[in-house]
């Protein structure tokens, strides 16, 4: 049998490979030399100039979009108000204000507009009474006071009669439908002169509402 020859182990290879394996992770973990934004999260580099300019343009476009949206909303409101004013003149139900919409309110308006009401003459009579009361003549001042009291009494009586008749007419025509506030709505309309009422009267005096 031949003698076995011992294998020689190179120590330099062992130490060199171990040293290289320890240095490799250190080289990979070296800190980045790219500058970092002070406000950016830790470990993230500063965005490039092109990216920053793109972000600024995006903010500017967003602001312009908001301005355009606000302008469109203003234009839409103006258009709605114009349609509403036109509807108050021609009675178009689609664009009337909420307080004037509906068949019940329309009937209440027509009921008031189809007859005379003492309350619609309140303003002209009030001006006459005020002028008489300012004259330094006791007899005229007494007449003004009597006229004022008579006007108030006539308005109250006429309003009560109108309320009773209008309630009866509403119950006959709109039985089962909500009629809340319709009578008060009609009485407030009687306080306005016919030519100043809005929506404009659609019936003549004496016509059926």
mmCIF file of C-alpha atoms in Angstrom, residues 16-17 39 41 46 78 105 131 141-142 197 207:
data_model
loop_
_atom_site.group_PDB
_atom_site.id
_atom_site.type_symbol
_atom_site.label_atom_id
_atom_site.label_comp_id
_atom_site.label_asym_id
_atom_site.label_seq_id
_atom_site.Cartn_x
_atom_site.Cartn_y
_atom_site.Cartn_z
ATOM 1 C CA UNK A 16 -9.341 35.989 1.809
ATOM 2 C CA UNK A 17 -12.802 34.539 1.107
ATOM 3 C CA UNK A 39 -38.855 67.916 4.406
ATOM 4 C CA UNK A 41 -39.091 61.334 4.694
ATOM 5 C CA UNK A 46 -34.805 65.066 -3.140
ATOM 6 C CA UNK A 78 -77.417 83.688 -12.720
ATOM 7 C CA UNK A 105 -100.755 77.629 -4.596
ATOM 8 C CA UNK A 131 -100.908 113.134 4.675
ATOM 9 C CA UNK A 141 -106.621 114.691 11.923
ATOM 10 C CA UNK A 142 -109.792 113.234 13.421
ATOM 11 C CA UNK A 197 -98.020 90.928 -7.535
ATOM 12 C CA UNK A 207 -113.164 85.015 -13.951
#
